[in-house]
Amino acid sequence: INNKLNHNFYLILAFCAGLIKGVAIAYFGAFQDSDIYFQMYNRVNEVGVFKSIAEFTSQTLKFEPVILFLYQIFGIFSVGGLGEYHFIIANMIFMNLIISAAMYKYFLIKKIKFIDILGAAIVVPLGYLFFSKDLYFWRSVLALAFFINFVKTRGFQRLLFGLLAIGSHFSFVFFIPLYLIAEYVSFLNKRWIYILYSISSAGLFLTLIFFPDLISFIVSGGDSTVYTSQGGDHATKVWLSILFSFIILLLVYDKFMSDEILRPIYLFCFIIVCVGLLSYNSYHLMNRIFLPASILIGYFPFLMVQNNLKAFVAKLLMVLTIFPSFRLIYMLFSGDFNPI
């Protein structure tokens, strides 16, 4: 199968995955977060995008205008406006497609195995690591799509995508420098990589502990208290997801550390997972830090071209993450889901 056919089929499958998630979430009804986004969409269509940006910035103390421009585009292409049900579906499809397209363009285009293209298009978006982030973190997921482009471009394009990522969610003002560090140390020998990343992981974690006000940079409205609270069952789920991701990182280590293209993104995810594990007692902080790695790591097994036991186990583990998502979909349709 040639690359063009692979690409078209991949995007069709990615569209379907986004549609499945969108219908399930929309059927359950509005979450607090999705309801806020729907109000933002309506406000953009009522007063225009620029006034909405000014209002949103004054309310949240963050300049994150990108999603408001997106909702302006939604308004242009939707005659009479979208109802909340269709609005949620449109968001899920768009977020799914923009990340899937970026991953294909920069990482999957050279893949020749149809089964890996199928896995990246269906297994990753419907896997729990990705799906669980779709429930609440829409702006962060949008920012991640721009971040993927930032990772693989240079010059003015890199600057543009970096600004778009930060303009989607301000947390990427931390993640982008973190990736640049990963990019730099990836050219060093392994001993220095371990030393620098151990220091970076511990340093970032201790900074957030001793200077909690810095957390306000990644919280809308500047309220950081929620990020120091315990999460009960939700914290356990996130902790298990991070531990699962750590296992994936161990399985793909040989492939990614020997590949100059993949090594920086691996190291970036590695430090995020390490800091996430250190933040085990704070569900919200752990979940927010973990988000970029949660989605990116899902693609890692399908970037392994070799047919060895580690590659098989990594892909099998990702397939297994679909089953918690099936349960999540059932709970959304049955109304048994308990949003946080």
Coordinates of C-alpha atoms in Angstrom, one line a residue:
I1 CA 0.0 0.0 0.0
N2 CA 1.5 3.3 -1.0
N3 CA 2.0 6.3 1.4
K4 CA -0.9 8.3 -0.1
L5 CA -3.4 5.4 0.3
N6 CA -2.0 4.8 3.8
H7 CA -2.5 8.5 4.7
N8 CA -6.1 8.7 3.4
F9 CA -7.1 5.4 5.1
Y10 CA -5.3 6.5 8.3
L11 CA -7.2 9.8 8.5
I12 CA -10.5 8.1 7.8
L13 CA -9.9 5.8 10.7
A14 CA -8.8 8.7 12.9
F15 CA -12.0 10.5 12.0
C16 CA -14.0 7.5 13.0
A17 CA -12.2 7.2 16.3
G18 CA -12.9 10.8 17.0
L19 CA -16.5 10.3 16.1
I20 CA -16.9 7.4 18.5
K21 CA -15.4 9.3 21.4
G22 CA -17.4 12.4 20.5
V23 CA -20.8 10.6 20.3
A24 CA -20.1 8.9 23.6
I25 CA -19.2 12.1 25.5
A26 CA -22.0 14.1 23.8
Y27 CA -24.6 11.4 24.7
F28 CA -23.6 11.6 28.3
G29 CA -24.2 15.3 28.2
A30 CA -22.2 18.4 29.1
F31 CA -19.3 18.2 31.6
Q32 CA -18.5 21.3 33.5
D33 CA -15.5 21.9 31.2
S34 CA -17.3 21.2 27.9
D35 CA -20.1 23.5 29.1
I36 CA -17.6 26.3 29.6
Y37 CA -16.2 25.7 26.1
F38 CA -19.7 25.8 24.7
Q39 CA -20.3 29.1 26.4
M40 CA -17.1 30.4 24.9
Y41 CA -18.2 29.2 21.5
N42 CA -21.5 31.0 21.9
R43 CA -19.8 34.1 23.2
V44 CA -17.5 34.2 20.2
N45 CA -20.5 34.1 17.9
E46 CA -22.3 36.8 19.9
V47 CA -19.7 39.5 20.3
G48 CA -16.9 38.4 18.0
V49 CA -13.5 36.7 18.6
F50 CA -11.5 39.8 19.7
K51 CA -13.9 40.9 22.4
S52 CA -14.2 37.3 23.5
I53 CA -10.4 37.1 23.8
A54 CA -10.3 40.2 26.0
E55 CA -13.0 38.9 28.2
F56 CA -11.5 35.4 28.5
T57 CA -8.1 36.8 29.3
S58 CA -9.4 39.1 32.0
Q59 CA -11.3 36.2 33.6
T60 CA -8.5 33.6 33.5
L61 CA -5.4 35.8 33.6
K62 CA -4.1 33.8 30.7
F63 CA -3.7 34.9 27.1
E64 CA -4.9 31.7 25.3
P65 CA -6.7 32.9 22.2
V66 CA -6.2 30.0 19.8
I67 CA -9.3 28.0 20.8
L68 CA -11.4 31.1 20.4
F69 CA -10.2 31.5 16.8
L70 CA -11.1 27.9 16.3
Y71 CA -14.6 28.5 17.6
Q72 CA -14.9 31.4 15.2
I73 CA -14.1 29.0 12.4
F74 CA -16.7 26.6 13.8
G75 CA -19.2 29.4 13.7
I76 CA -18.4 30.3 10.1
F77 CA -18.9 26.7 8.9
S78 CA -22.0 25.9 10.9
V79 CA -25.2 27.6 9.6
G80 CA -27.3 28.7 12.5
G81 CA -24.6 27.6 15.0
L82 CA -24.0 24.3 16.7
G83 CA -26.0 22.8 19.5
E84 CA -24.0 21.5 22.4
Y85 CA -24.3 17.9 21.3
H86 CA -22.9 18.6 17.9
F87 CA -20.4 21.0 19.4
I88 CA -18.8 18.3 21.5
I89 CA -18.7 15.9 18.6
A90 CA -17.1 18.5 16.4
N91 CA -14.4 19.2 19.0
M92 CA -13.6 15.5 19.5
I93 CA -13.3 14.9 15.7
F94 CA -11.1 18.0 15.2
M95 CA -8.8 17.3 18.1
N96 CA -8.4 13.7 17.1
L97 CA -7.7 14.6 13.5
I98 CA -5.2 17.4 14.2
I99 CA -3.0 15.2 16.5
S100 CA -3.4 12.2 14.2
A101 CA -2.4 14.2 11.1
A102 CA 0.6 15.7 12.9
M103 CA 1.9 12.3 14.1
Y104 CA 1.5 10.8 10.6
K105 CA 3.2 13.7 8.9
Y106 CA 6.3 13.6 11.1
F107 CA 6.6 10.1 12.5
L108 CA 4.4 7.6 10.7
I109 CA 4.7 8.5 7.0
K110 CA 7.6 6.1 6.4
K111 CA 5.8 3.2 8.0
I112 CA 5.2 0.4 5.5
K113 CA 3.3 -2.0 7.8
F114 CA -0.4 -1.6 7.5
I115 CA -1.0 -3.1 10.9
D116 CA 1.0 -0.3 12.5
I117 CA -0.9 2.4 10.6
L118 CA -4.1 0.7 11.8
G119 CA -2.9 0.7 15.4
A120 CA -1.8 4.3 15.3
A121 CA -5.1 5.4 13.8
I122 CA -7.5 3.4 16.0
V123 CA -5.7 1.8 19.0
V124 CA -4.0 5.0 20.2
P125 CA -7.0 7.4 20.0
L126 CA -9.4 4.9 21.5
G127 CA -6.8 3.8 24.1
Y128 CA -7.4 4.9 27.7
L129 CA -4.2 7.1 27.8
F130 CA -5.6 9.3 25.0
F131 CA -9.4 9.0 25.7
S132 CA -9.2 9.9 29.3
K133 CA -7.6 13.3 28.4
D134 CA -10.4 14.0 25.9
L135 CA -12.9 14.3 28.7
Y136 CA -11.5 17.5 30.2
F137 CA -8.3 18.8 28.7
W138 CA -9.4 20.2 25.3
R139 CA -7.1 23.2 25.2
S140 CA -4.1 21.1 26.3
V141 CA -4.8 18.5 23.6
L142 CA -5.1 21.3 21.0
A143 CA -1.8 22.7 22.3
L144 CA -0.2 19.2 22.0
A145 CA -1.0 19.1 18.3
F146 CA 0.9 22.4 17.7
F147 CA 3.7 21.1 20.0
I148 CA 4.2 18.0 17.8
N149 CA 4.7 20.4 14.8
F150 CA 7.0 22.5 17.0
V151 CA 9.1 19.4 17.7
K152 CA 9.6 18.6 14.0
T153 CA 10.1 22.0 12.4
R154 CA 12.8 24.6 12.5
G155 CA 13.3 28.4 12.2
F156 CA 10.2 30.6 11.8
Q157 CA 7.8 27.6 11.6
R158 CA 9.1 26.3 15.0
L159 CA 8.6 29.7 16.6
L160 CA 5.1 29.9 15.1
F161 CA 4.0 26.5 16.3
G162 CA 5.5 27.2 19.7
L163 CA 3.5 30.4 20.1
L164 CA 0.4 28.5 18.9
A165 CA 0.9 25.8 21.5
I166 CA 1.4 28.4 24.4
G167 CA -1.6 30.3 23.0
S168 CA -3.7 27.2 23.2
H169 CA -2.7 26.3 26.8
F170 CA -0.2 28.2 28.9
S171 CA 1.2 25.0 30.5
F172 CA 3.3 24.6 27.3
V173 CA 5.4 27.6 28.5
F174 CA 7.0 24.8 30.7
F175 CA 6.8 21.9 28.3
I176 CA 8.6 23.7 25.4
P177 CA 11.7 24.6 27.3
L178 CA 11.7 21.1 28.8
Y179 CA 11.7 19.6 25.3
L180 CA 14.5 21.9 24.2
I181 CA 16.6 20.6 27.0
A182 CA 15.8 17.1 25.9
E183 CA 16.8 18.0 22.4
Y184 CA 20.1 19.3 23.6
V185 CA 21.0 16.5 26.0
S186 CA 20.0 13.8 23.4
F187 CA 23.3 14.5 21.6
L188 CA 25.3 13.8 24.8
N189 CA 26.5 10.3 25.9
K190 CA 24.1 8.2 27.9
R191 CA 25.9 8.8 31.2
W192 CA 25.3 12.6 31.0
I193 CA 21.7 12.0 29.8
Y194 CA 21.0 10.1 33.0
I195 CA 22.7 12.6 35.2
L196 CA 21.0 15.7 33.7
Y197 CA 17.6 14.1 33.6
S198 CA 17.8 12.9 37.2
I199 CA 18.6 16.4 38.2
S200 CA 15.9 17.9 36.0
S201 CA 13.2 15.5 37.2
A202 CA 14.1 16.1 40.9
G203 CA 14.5 19.9 40.3
L204 CA 11.2 20.3 38.5
F205 CA 9.4 18.3 41.2
L206 CA 11.0 20.2 44.1
T207 CA 10.3 23.5 42.4
L208 CA 6.6 22.7 42.2
I209 CA 6.6 21.6 45.8
F210 CA 8.4 24.6 47.3
F211 CA 7.1 27.2 44.9
P212 CA 3.5 26.1 44.4
D213 CA 2.5 29.5 43.1
L214 CA 4.2 28.6 39.9
I215 CA 1.4 26.1 39.3
S216 CA -0.9 29.1 38.7
F217 CA 0.7 29.4 35.3
I218 CA -1.0 26.2 34.2
V219 CA -4.3 26.8 35.9
S220 CA -7.0 28.9 34.3
G221 CA -7.9 31.8 36.6
G222 CA -4.7 31.4 38.6
D223 CA -6.3 29.1 41.3
S224 CA -3.5 26.6 42.2
T225 CA -5.2 25.1 45.3
V226 CA -6.9 22.4 43.3
Y227 CA -3.5 21.2 42.2
T228 CA -2.4 20.4 45.8
S229 CA -5.5 18.3 46.6
Q230 CA -5.7 14.5 46.7
G231 CA -7.7 12.7 44.1
G232 CA -8.8 9.4 45.6
D233 CA -9.8 6.9 43.0
H234 CA -9.0 9.3 40.2
A235 CA -5.4 9.7 41.5
T236 CA -5.0 5.9 41.5
K237 CA -6.1 5.8 37.9
V238 CA -3.7 8.4 36.8
W239 CA -0.9 6.9 38.8
L240 CA -1.5 3.5 37.2
S241 CA -1.6 5.2 33.8
I242 CA 1.8 6.8 34.5
L243 CA 3.2 3.5 35.7
F244 CA 1.9 1.8 32.6
S245 CA 3.6 4.5 30.4
F246 CA 6.8 3.9 32.3
I247 CA 6.7 0.2 31.3
I248 CA 6.1 1.2 27.6
L249 CA 9.1 3.5 27.9
L250 CA 11.2 0.6 29.1
L251 CA 10.0 -1.6 26.2
V252 CA 10.8 0.9 23.5
Y253 CA 14.1 2.1 25.1
D254 CA 16.5 0.4 22.7
K255 CA 14.7 1.6 19.5
F256 CA 14.2 5.2 20.6
M257 CA 17.6 5.7 22.2
S258 CA 19.3 4.5 19.1
D259 CA 17.3 6.7 16.8
E260 CA 18.5 10.4 16.7
I261 CA 15.0 11.5 15.5
L262 CA 13.0 9.8 18.2
R263 CA 15.5 10.2 21.1
P264 CA 14.5 13.8 22.1
I265 CA 10.8 13.1 22.2
Y266 CA 11.5 9.9 24.2
L267 CA 13.6 11.8 26.7
F268 CA 10.9 14.5 27.0
C269 CA 8.3 12.0 27.8
F270 CA 10.7 10.2 30.2
I271 CA 11.2 13.2 32.4
I272 CA 7.4 14.0 32.4
V273 CA 6.7 10.4 33.5
C274 CA 9.3 10.6 36.2
V275 CA 7.9 13.9 37.6
G276 CA 4.4 12.4 37.4
L277 CA 5.4 9.4 39.5
L278 CA 7.0 11.8 42.0
S279 CA 3.8 13.7 42.2
Y280 CA 1.7 10.7 43.1
N281 CA 0.0 12.4 46.1
S282 CA -1.6 15.2 43.9
Y283 CA -4.0 13.9 41.3
H284 CA -4.5 17.2 39.5
L285 CA -0.9 18.1 39.3
M286 CA 0.0 14.6 38.2
N287 CA -2.6 14.6 35.5
R288 CA -1.7 18.0 34.1
I289 CA 2.0 17.2 34.0
F290 CA 1.4 13.8 32.5
L291 CA -0.9 14.9 29.6
P292 CA 1.7 15.4 26.8
A293 CA 3.4 12.1 27.5
S294 CA 0.1 10.3 28.0
I295 CA -0.9 10.8 24.4
L296 CA 2.6 10.7 22.7
I297 CA 3.7 7.5 24.5
G298 CA 0.6 5.7 23.0
Y299 CA 2.1 6.1 19.6
F300 CA 5.6 4.8 20.6
P301 CA 5.0 1.0 20.1
F302 CA 3.7 1.6 16.6
L303 CA 6.9 3.4 15.7
M304 CA 8.9 0.2 16.3
V305 CA 9.6 -1.5 13.0
Q306 CA 11.5 -4.5 14.4
N307 CA 9.6 -7.7 15.0
N308 CA 11.0 -8.7 18.4
L309 CA 9.3 -9.6 21.7
K310 CA 9.6 -6.1 23.2
A311 CA 7.8 -4.6 20.2
F312 CA 5.0 -7.2 20.3
V313 CA 4.5 -6.8 24.1
A314 CA 4.4 -3.0 23.8
K315 CA 1.8 -3.1 21.0
L316 CA -0.2 -5.7 22.9
L317 CA -0.2 -3.5 26.0
M318 CA -1.6 -0.6 24.0
V319 CA -4.3 -2.8 22.5
L320 CA -5.3 -3.7 26.1
T321 CA -5.9 -0.1 27.0
I322 CA -8.9 -0.1 24.7
F323 CA -10.8 -2.3 27.2
P324 CA -10.9 0.4 29.9
S325 CA -12.0 2.8 27.2
F326 CA -14.9 0.4 26.3
R327 CA -15.9 0.5 29.9
L328 CA -15.7 4.3 29.9
I329 CA -17.9 4.4 26.7
Y330 CA -20.4 2.1 28.4
M331 CA -20.5 4.3 31.5
L332 CA -21.0 7.4 29.3
F333 CA -23.9 5.9 27.4
S334 CA -25.5 4.4 30.5
G335 CA -25.1 7.6 32.5
D336 CA -23.1 5.9 35.2
F337 CA -20.0 8.0 34.7
N338 CA -19.0 10.3 37.5
P339 CA -17.4 13.4 36.2
I340 CA -14.9 15.1 38.5

